């Protein structure tokens, strides 16, 4: 990512969610309240103009996304499934006793903001690169702060997660915790993904879970973005947010064992792949 610039990919995911709200039938998949909250956050943070957000809510924009879906087949709707998957993981984790939620590389995601008022006894933490986190904090302040939501502006490439969390007096290293790494791991340069999982294990209590999305590895050893992988990887690279990590789904279990987590495919849900991304859950 270009240093200190707000993330373009985070803005694109959020706009995609806003447009999915205008697609018939998606209300059955998208978490309640996500479309309006995301639209409000994009405007309140200053990340996107009110006119552009309004335009994104139109059926015409649905048509535009669908016309370009060939590049990453199924990815337009996949973002909606991704949001539903992460929210389900957080709700299930809280139901099983989690008292902390940590969203890594949160972008303009509204899960913590929406759920913090519903689960007032749970502490919600978010971490993102300062370029994005500062804008988001401005938006959240305008939309209404939550007493139990803490936004941390940190570059996890520069500062270790354990150092970020151990200096935070509200973080409880013994608590059962839900960690979300949605659309993040592919942007980390190896061995940063391994390190991140290890540090998540070191900073959480028994019964914790980590829910994440990842891209598979193609025959050429590169992240596999589907039929137009070369073009997609090039666009991401020139946009300053290249994909750097991927893994074959069949190697995920072994990878997780090595980084102190246990693969829990039974917790993923009905489908482990939407668009070009796989969904994963691991427990401690
Ligand atoms: C594709 S966006 C996904 C945003 C959000 N998780 C979602 O799905 O809506 C990737 C996010 O990861 C964040 N990110 C990437 N590298 C990071 C790093 N080294 N430290 C902190 N955040 C990072 C970016 O700023 C961006 O917000």
mmCIF file of C-alpha atoms and ligand atoms in Angstrom:
data_model
loop_
_atom_site.group_PDB
_atom_site.id
_atom_site.type_symbol
_atom_site.label_atom_id
_atom_site.label_comp_id
_atom_site.label_asym_id
_atom_site.label_seq_id
_atom_site.Cartn_x
_atom_site.Cartn_y
_atom_site.Cartn_z
ATOM 1 C CA UNK A 1 0.000 0.000 0.000
ATOM 2 C CA UNK A 2 1.199 3.523 -0.731
ATOM 3 C CA UNK A 3 2.470 4.877 2.539
ATOM 4 C CA UNK A 4 -0.097 6.716 4.663
ATOM 5 C CA UNK A 5 -2.735 6.714 1.901
ATOM 6 C CA UNK A 6 -6.231 5.419 2.742
ATOM 7 C CA UNK A 7 -6.717 1.915 1.347
ATOM 8 C CA UNK A 8 -8.349 1.847 -2.090
ATOM 9 C CA UNK A 9 -9.289 -1.793 -1.781
ATOM 10 C CA UNK A 10 -11.071 -1.140 1.547
ATOM 11 C CA UNK A 11 -13.071 1.646 -0.131
ATOM 12 C CA UNK A 12 -13.908 -0.645 -3.048
ATOM 13 C CA UNK A 13 -15.156 -3.432 -0.749
ATOM 14 C CA UNK A 14 -17.371 -0.933 1.099
ATOM 15 C CA UNK A 15 -18.791 0.527 -2.132
ATOM 16 C CA UNK A 16 -19.419 -2.992 -3.404
ATOM 17 C CA UNK A 17 -21.501 -3.675 -0.251
ATOM 18 C CA UNK A 18 -23.489 -0.478 -0.799
ATOM 19 C CA UNK A 19 -24.280 -1.538 -4.388
ATOM 20 C CA UNK A 20 -25.144 -5.097 -3.330
ATOM 21 C CA UNK A 21 -27.881 -3.480 -1.243
ATOM 22 C CA UNK A 22 -29.578 -2.505 -4.529
ATOM 23 C CA UNK A 23 -29.430 -6.043 -5.947
ATOM 24 C CA UNK A 24 -32.717 -7.938 -5.570
ATOM 25 C CA UNK A 25 -32.449 -10.924 -3.223
ATOM 26 C CA UNK A 26 -29.217 -9.835 -1.515
ATOM 27 C CA UNK A 27 -31.185 -8.722 1.557
ATOM 28 C CA UNK A 28 -31.457 -12.445 2.382
ATOM 29 C CA UNK A 29 -27.646 -12.696 2.558
ATOM 30 C CA UNK A 30 -26.373 -9.326 3.782
ATOM 31 C CA UNK A 31 -26.339 -8.744 7.562
ATOM 32 C CA UNK A 32 -29.135 -6.447 8.752
ATOM 33 C CA UNK A 33 -28.229 -2.772 8.734
ATOM 34 C CA UNK A 34 -24.910 -3.214 6.918
ATOM 35 C CA UNK A 35 -25.797 -1.324 3.737
ATOM 36 C CA UNK A 36 -27.011 1.880 5.392
ATOM 37 C CA UNK A 37 -24.215 1.845 7.984
ATOM 38 C CA UNK A 38 -21.558 1.380 5.285
ATOM 39 C CA UNK A 39 -23.021 4.143 3.123
ATOM 40 C CA UNK A 40 -23.151 6.480 6.125
ATOM 41 C CA UNK A 41 -19.593 5.635 7.157
ATOM 42 C CA UNK A 42 -18.142 6.261 3.701
ATOM 43 C CA UNK A 43 -19.697 9.726 3.626
ATOM 44 C CA UNK A 44 -19.071 10.613 7.291
ATOM 45 C CA UNK A 45 -15.398 9.635 7.026
ATOM 46 C CA UNK A 46 -14.946 11.678 3.861
ATOM 47 C CA UNK A 47 -13.694 8.565 2.024
ATOM 48 C CA UNK A 48 -16.372 8.923 -0.664
ATOM 49 C CA UNK A 49 -18.638 11.809 -1.639
ATOM 50 C CA UNK A 50 -22.353 11.664 -0.844
ATOM 51 C CA UNK A 51 -23.096 11.824 -4.586
ATOM 52 C CA UNK A 52 -20.861 8.841 -5.355
ATOM 53 C CA UNK A 53 -22.454 6.831 -2.535
ATOM 54 C CA UNK A 54 -25.920 7.729 -3.813
ATOM 55 C CA UNK A 55 -24.890 6.590 -7.284
ATOM 56 C CA UNK A 56 -23.539 3.345 -5.809
ATOM 57 C CA UNK A 57 -26.991 2.570 -4.393
ATOM 58 C CA UNK A 58 -28.600 2.521 -7.857
ATOM 59 C CA UNK A 59 -29.678 -0.486 -9.945
ATOM 60 C CA UNK A 60 -27.515 0.929 -12.731
ATOM 61 C CA UNK A 61 -24.447 0.414 -10.582
ATOM 62 C CA UNK A 62 -25.515 -3.209 -9.979
ATOM 63 C CA UNK A 63 -25.493 -3.594 -13.742
ATOM 64 C CA UNK A 64 -21.987 -2.054 -13.954
ATOM 65 C CA UNK A 65 -20.600 -4.455 -11.303
ATOM 66 C CA UNK A 66 -22.234 -7.421 -13.022
ATOM 67 C CA UNK A 67 -20.805 -6.349 -16.383
ATOM 68 C CA UNK A 68 -17.290 -6.392 -14.901
ATOM 69 C CA UNK A 69 -17.738 -9.589 -12.865
ATOM 70 C CA UNK A 70 -15.931 -11.590 -15.597
ATOM 71 C CA UNK A 71 -12.588 -10.353 -14.254
ATOM 72 C CA UNK A 72 -13.052 -12.050 -10.866
ATOM 73 C CA UNK A 73 -16.015 -14.316 -11.449
ATOM 74 C CA UNK A 74 -18.650 -14.196 -8.720
ATOM 75 C CA UNK A 75 -16.733 -11.686 -6.624
ATOM 76 C CA UNK A 76 -19.438 -8.995 -6.661
ATOM 77 C CA UNK A 77 -21.828 -11.197 -4.636
ATOM 78 C CA UNK A 78 -18.960 -12.913 -2.813
ATOM 79 C CA UNK A 79 -18.280 -9.771 -0.778
ATOM 80 C CA UNK A 80 -21.820 -10.035 0.625
ATOM 81 C CA UNK A 81 -21.263 -13.689 1.591
ATOM 82 C CA UNK A 82 -17.924 -12.675 3.144
ATOM 83 C CA UNK A 83 -19.589 -10.082 5.362
ATOM 84 C CA UNK A 84 -22.306 -12.564 6.358
ATOM 85 C CA UNK A 85 -19.657 -15.210 7.170
ATOM 86 C CA UNK A 86 -17.661 -12.839 9.408
ATOM 87 C CA UNK A 87 -20.719 -11.597 11.253
ATOM 88 C CA UNK A 88 -21.925 -15.176 11.813
ATOM 89 C CA UNK A 89 -18.503 -16.072 13.262
ATOM 90 C CA UNK A 90 -18.606 -13.139 15.675
ATOM 91 C CA UNK A 91 -22.156 -13.885 16.809
ATOM 92 C CA UNK A 92 -21.404 -17.606 17.274
ATOM 93 C CA UNK A 93 -18.176 -16.786 19.117
ATOM 94 C CA UNK A 94 -19.965 -14.418 21.499
ATOM 95 C CA UNK A 95 -22.700 -17.000 22.053
ATOM 96 C CA UNK A 96 -19.950 -19.487 23.007
ATOM 97 C CA UNK A 97 -18.491 -17.097 25.574
ATOM 98 C CA UNK A 98 -16.153 -14.689 23.763
ATOM 99 C CA UNK A 99 -15.785 -11.349 25.536
ATOM 100 C CA UNK A 100 -13.464 -9.699 22.990
ATOM 101 C CA UNK A 101 -13.608 -9.204 19.240
ATOM 102 C CA UNK A 102 -10.624 -8.067 17.185
ATOM 103 C CA UNK A 103 -11.009 -7.085 13.533
ATOM 104 C CA UNK A 104 -7.653 -6.924 11.736
ATOM 105 C CA UNK A 105 -7.324 -4.712 8.639
ATOM 106 C CA UNK A 106 -10.880 -3.532 9.274
ATOM 107 C CA UNK A 107 -11.122 -0.944 6.488
ATOM 108 C CA UNK A 108 -14.609 0.590 6.337
ATOM 109 C CA UNK A 109 -16.215 -2.542 7.775
ATOM 110 C CA UNK A 110 -19.127 -1.696 10.118
ATOM 111 C CA UNK A 111 -19.449 -5.015 11.978
ATOM 112 C CA UNK A 112 -17.857 -3.773 15.228
ATOM 113 C CA UNK A 113 -19.742 -0.487 15.196
ATOM 114 C CA UNK A 114 -23.087 -2.225 14.641
ATOM 115 C CA UNK A 115 -22.541 -5.064 17.115
ATOM 116 C CA UNK A 116 -20.918 -2.987 19.872
ATOM 117 C CA UNK A 117 -24.281 -1.466 20.809
ATOM 118 C CA UNK A 118 -25.960 -4.886 20.792
ATOM 119 C CA UNK A 119 -23.266 -6.601 22.902
ATOM 120 C CA UNK A 120 -22.333 -3.919 25.408
ATOM 121 C CA UNK A 121 -20.467 -6.419 27.631
ATOM 122 C CA UNK A 122 -18.072 -7.325 24.791
ATOM 123 C CA UNK A 123 -15.037 -5.188 23.920
ATOM 124 C CA UNK A 124 -14.525 -4.602 20.186
ATOM 125 C CA UNK A 125 -11.080 -3.691 18.822
ATOM 126 C CA UNK A 126 -10.129 -2.817 15.270
ATOM 127 C CA UNK A 127 -6.686 -2.371 13.772
ATOM 128 C CA UNK A 128 -5.895 -0.781 10.444
ATOM 129 C CA UNK A 129 -3.118 1.066 8.761
ATOM 130 C CA UNK A 130 -3.138 4.723 9.979
ATOM 131 C CA UNK A 131 -3.999 6.014 6.477
ATOM 132 C CA UNK A 132 -7.379 4.272 6.664
ATOM 133 C CA UNK A 133 -7.928 4.100 10.442
ATOM 134 C CA UNK A 134 -7.738 7.873 10.926
ATOM 135 C CA UNK A 135 -10.400 8.523 8.281
ATOM 136 C CA UNK A 136 -12.581 5.791 9.735
ATOM 137 C CA UNK A 137 -12.277 7.200 13.258
ATOM 138 C CA UNK A 138 -13.528 10.552 11.955
ATOM 139 C CA UNK A 139 -16.532 8.810 10.400
ATOM 140 C CA UNK A 140 -17.315 6.791 13.527
ATOM 141 C CA UNK A 141 -17.149 9.932 15.665
ATOM 142 C CA UNK A 142 -19.720 11.584 13.400
ATOM 143 C CA UNK A 143 -21.979 8.521 13.348
ATOM 144 C CA UNK A 144 -21.780 8.062 17.129
ATOM 145 C CA UNK A 145 -18.932 6.608 19.180
ATOM 146 C CA UNK A 146 -19.455 3.290 20.960
ATOM 147 C CA UNK A 147 -18.060 3.045 24.496
ATOM 148 C CA UNK A 148 -16.828 -0.498 23.905
ATOM 149 C CA UNK A 149 -15.288 0.055 20.443
ATOM 150 C CA UNK A 150 -11.567 0.873 20.184
ATOM 151 C CA UNK A 151 -9.986 1.821 16.856
ATOM 152 C CA UNK A 152 -6.226 1.312 16.750
ATOM 153 C CA UNK A 153 -4.223 2.978 13.980
ATOM 154 C CA UNK A 154 -1.234 0.685 13.415
ATOM 155 C CA UNK A 155 0.758 -0.652 10.506
ATOM 156 C CA UNK A 156 1.119 -4.346 11.338
ATOM 157 C CA UNK A 157 4.049 -4.458 8.949
ATOM 158 C CA UNK A 158 5.884 -1.993 11.196
ATOM 159 C CA UNK A 159 4.686 -2.967 14.662
ATOM 160 C CA UNK A 160 3.973 -6.462 15.925
ATOM 161 C CA UNK A 161 0.421 -7.303 16.948
ATOM 162 C CA UNK A 162 1.652 -8.545 20.344
ATOM 163 C CA UNK A 163 3.290 -5.172 21.005
ATOM 164 C CA UNK A 164 0.147 -3.302 19.956
ATOM 165 C CA UNK A 165 -2.082 -5.395 22.222
ATOM 166 C CA UNK A 166 0.130 -5.845 25.269
ATOM 167 C CA UNK A 167 0.365 -2.051 25.721
ATOM 168 C CA UNK A 168 -3.426 -1.767 25.607
ATOM 169 C CA UNK A 169 -4.733 -2.013 29.186
ATOM 170 C CA UNK A 170 -8.175 -3.117 27.993
ATOM 171 C CA UNK A 171 -6.907 -6.151 26.104
ATOM 172 C CA UNK A 172 -7.265 -9.400 28.080
ATOM 173 C CA UNK A 173 -4.807 -12.075 26.911
ATOM 174 C CA UNK A 174 -6.762 -14.777 28.795
ATOM 175 C CA UNK A 175 -10.183 -13.968 27.332
ATOM 176 C CA UNK A 176 -11.951 -16.102 24.784
ATOM 177 C CA UNK A 177 -11.753 -13.924 21.671
ATOM 178 C CA UNK A 178 -13.044 -13.812 18.103
ATOM 179 C CA UNK A 179 -10.499 -12.509 15.598
ATOM 180 C CA UNK A 180 -11.507 -11.553 12.065
ATOM 181 C CA UNK A 181 -8.995 -11.272 9.225
ATOM 182 C CA UNK A 182 -11.275 -10.554 6.273
ATOM 183 C CA UNK A 183 -9.595 -9.757 2.954
ATOM 184 C CA UNK A 184 -6.279 -9.123 4.711
ATOM 185 C CA UNK A 185 -3.918 -12.123 4.550
ATOM 186 C CA UNK A 186 -3.245 -11.861 0.801
ATOM 187 C CA UNK A 187 -1.785 -8.372 1.331
ATOM 188 C CA UNK A 188 0.819 -9.595 3.844
ATOM 189 C CA UNK A 189 4.301 -10.532 2.736
ATOM 190 C CA UNK A 190 5.493 -13.982 3.983
ATOM 191 C CA UNK A 191 6.291 -14.795 6.725
ATOM 192 C CA UNK A 192 3.934 -12.077 8.066
ATOM 193 C CA UNK A 193 0.779 -14.280 7.804
ATOM 194 C CA UNK A 194 2.448 -17.073 9.832
ATOM 195 C CA UNK A 195 3.665 -14.542 12.386
ATOM 196 C CA UNK A 196 0.230 -12.953 12.641
ATOM 197 C CA UNK A 197 -1.490 -16.277 13.412
ATOM 198 C CA UNK A 198 1.174 -17.099 16.036
ATOM 199 C CA UNK A 199 0.762 -13.717 17.691
ATOM 200 C CA UNK A 200 -3.039 -14.059 17.653
ATOM 201 C CA UNK A 201 -2.630 -17.396 19.464
ATOM 202 C CA UNK A 202 -0.256 -15.835 22.007
ATOM 203 C CA UNK A 203 -2.636 -12.964 22.781
ATOM 204 C CA UNK A 204 -5.904 -14.883 23.277
ATOM 205 C CA UNK A 205 -7.449 -17.337 25.733
ATOM 206 C CA UNK A 206 -8.777 -20.857 25.397
ATOM 207 C CA UNK A 207 -11.908 -21.193 23.241
ATOM 208 C CA UNK A 208 -10.854 -18.392 20.892
ATOM 209 C CA UNK A 209 -11.470 -18.560 17.171
ATOM 210 C CA UNK A 210 -10.023 -16.803 14.162
ATOM 211 C CA UNK A 211 -12.121 -16.415 11.017
ATOM 212 C CA UNK A 212 -10.347 -15.406 7.835
ATOM 213 C CA UNK A 213 -10.499 -15.321 4.063
ATOM 214 C CA UNK A 214 -7.681 -16.265 1.729
ATOM 215 C CA UNK A 215 -6.881 -16.882 -1.916
ATOM 216 C CA UNK A 216 -5.651 -20.208 -3.238
ATOM 217 C CA UNK A 217 -2.334 -20.746 -5.009
ATOM 218 C CA UNK A 218 -2.345 -21.329 -8.769
ATOM 219 C CA UNK A 219 -0.240 -23.827 -10.732
ATOM 220 C CA UNK A 220 2.410 -21.121 -11.279
ATOM 221 C CA UNK A 221 2.780 -20.548 -7.518
ATOM 222 C CA UNK A 222 1.058 -17.150 -7.714
ATOM 223 C CA UNK A 223 -2.182 -16.197 -5.920
ATOM 224 C CA UNK A 224 -5.042 -17.577 -8.022
ATOM 225 C CA UNK A 225 -7.590 -14.898 -8.939
ATOM 226 C CA UNK A 226 -9.352 -17.009 -11.571
ATOM 227 C CA UNK A 227 -9.178 -16.903 -15.379
ATOM 228 C CA UNK A 228 -7.776 -13.355 -15.468
ATOM 229 C CA UNK A 229 -5.207 -13.773 -12.688
ATOM 230 C CA UNK A 230 -2.392 -11.994 -14.561
ATOM 231 C CA UNK A 231 -4.531 -8.916 -15.166
ATOM 232 C CA UNK A 232 -5.955 -8.862 -11.636
ATOM 233 C CA UNK A 233 -2.532 -9.196 -9.978
ATOM 234 C CA UNK A 234 -1.147 -6.457 -12.213
ATOM 235 C CA UNK A 235 -4.046 -4.073 -11.390
ATOM 236 C CA UNK A 236 -3.545 -4.694 -7.661
ATOM 237 C CA UNK A 237 0.204 -4.143 -7.959
ATOM 238 C CA UNK A 238 -0.029 -0.859 -9.860
ATOM 239 C CA UNK A 239 -2.755 0.206 -7.404
ATOM 240 C CA UNK A 240 -0.168 -0.136 -4.610
ATOM 241 C CA UNK A 241 -1.895 -3.049 -2.801
ATOM 242 C CA UNK A 242 -0.384 -6.217 -4.340
ATOM 243 C CA UNK A 243 -1.376 -9.731 -3.302
ATOM 244 C CA UNK A 244 1.634 -11.368 -1.683
ATOM 245 C CA UNK A 245 0.360 -14.511 0.049
ATOM 246 C CA UNK A 246 -1.805 -17.459 -0.878
ATOM 247 C CA UNK A 247 -2.157 -21.096 0.135
ATOM 248 C CA UNK A 248 -3.643 -24.279 -1.307
ATOM 249 C CA UNK A 249 -6.812 -25.162 0.665
ATOM 250 C CA UNK A 250 -5.495 -28.714 1.197
ATOM 251 C CA UNK A 251 -2.412 -27.273 2.924
ATOM 252 C CA UNK A 252 -4.389 -25.059 5.300
ATOM 253 C CA UNK A 253 -4.705 -27.627 8.116
ATOM 254 C CA UNK A 254 -0.938 -28.198 8.294
ATOM 255 C CA UNK A 255 -0.244 -24.472 8.101
ATOM 256 C CA UNK A 256 -2.607 -23.769 11.012
ATOM 257 C CA UNK A 257 -1.119 -26.540 13.182
ATOM 258 C CA UNK A 258 2.321 -24.959 12.733
ATOM 259 C CA UNK A 259 1.039 -21.580 13.905
ATOM 260 C CA UNK A 260 -0.743 -22.926 17.013
ATOM 261 C CA UNK A 261 -4.314 -23.077 15.671
ATOM 262 C CA UNK A 262 -6.567 -25.996 14.742
ATOM 263 C CA UNK A 263 -8.434 -25.948 11.465
ATOM 264 C CA UNK A 264 -12.211 -26.022 12.066
ATOM 265 C CA UNK A 265 -13.826 -26.490 8.615
ATOM 266 C CA UNK A 266 -17.084 -27.579 10.293
ATOM 267 C CA UNK A 267 -17.509 -24.039 11.624
ATOM 268 C CA UNK A 268 -17.180 -22.371 8.206
ATOM 269 C CA UNK A 269 -20.768 -22.942 7.087
ATOM 270 C CA UNK A 270 -22.365 -24.234 3.937
ATOM 271 C CA UNK A 271 -19.754 -23.097 1.418
ATOM 272 C CA UNK A 272 -16.021 -22.537 1.925
ATOM 273 C CA UNK A 273 -15.563 -20.613 -1.334
ATOM 274 C CA UNK A 274 -17.335 -17.616 -2.811
ATOM 275 C CA UNK A 275 -16.016 -15.873 -5.910
ATOM 276 C CA UNK A 276 -12.252 -16.297 -5.860
ATOM 277 C CA UNK A 277 -11.874 -16.354 -2.058
ATOM 278 C CA UNK A 278 -11.904 -19.200 0.437
ATOM 279 C CA UNK A 279 -13.282 -18.857 3.963
ATOM 280 C CA UNK A 280 -11.534 -20.445 6.931
ATOM 281 C CA UNK A 281 -12.029 -20.821 10.683
ATOM 282 C CA UNK A 282 -9.506 -22.030 13.248
ATOM 283 C CA UNK A 283 -9.879 -22.570 16.978
ATOM 284 C CA UNK A 284 -7.562 -22.573 19.951
HETATM 285 C C1 LIG B 1 -9.122 -5.350 1.085
HETATM 286 S S1 LIG B 1 -9.126 -4.284 2.470
HETATM 287 C C2 LIG B 1 -10.308 -5.170 3.457
HETATM 288 C C3 LIG B 1 -10.993 -4.291 4.463
HETATM 289 C C4 LIG B 1 -12.013 -5.004 5.350
HETATM 290 N N1 LIG B 1 -11.420 -6.114 6.068
HETATM 291 C C5 LIG B 1 -13.189 -5.495 4.542
HETATM 292 O O1 LIG B 1 -13.173 -6.657 4.103
HETATM 293 O O2 LIG B 1 -14.116 -4.717 4.335
HETATM 294 C C6 LIG B 1 -7.599 -4.654 3.300
HETATM 295 C C7 LIG B 1 -7.402 -3.832 4.567
HETATM 296 O O3 LIG B 1 -6.219 -4.287 5.223
HETATM 297 C C8 LIG B 1 -5.519 -3.165 5.702
HETATM 298 N N2 LIG B 1 -4.099 -3.499 5.805
HETATM 299 C C9 LIG B 1 -3.289 -3.986 4.835
HETATM 300 N N3 LIG B 1 -2.031 -4.111 5.285
HETATM 301 C C10 LIG B 1 -2.044 -3.685 6.584
HETATM 302 C C11 LIG B 1 -1.045 -3.547 7.578
HETATM 303 N N4 LIG B 1 0.219 -3.853 7.339
HETATM 304 N N5 LIG B 1 -1.408 -3.077 8.805
HETATM 305 C C12 LIG B 1 -2.705 -2.759 9.057
HETATM 306 N N6 LIG B 1 -3.680 -2.857 8.142
HETATM 307 C C13 LIG B 1 -3.363 -3.308 6.920
HETATM 308 C C14 LIG B 1 -5.772 -2.085 4.657
HETATM 309 O O4 LIG B 1 -5.526 -0.774 5.151
HETATM 310 C C15 LIG B 1 -7.220 -2.346 4.309
HETATM 311 O O5 LIG B 1 -8.108 -1.606 5.107
#
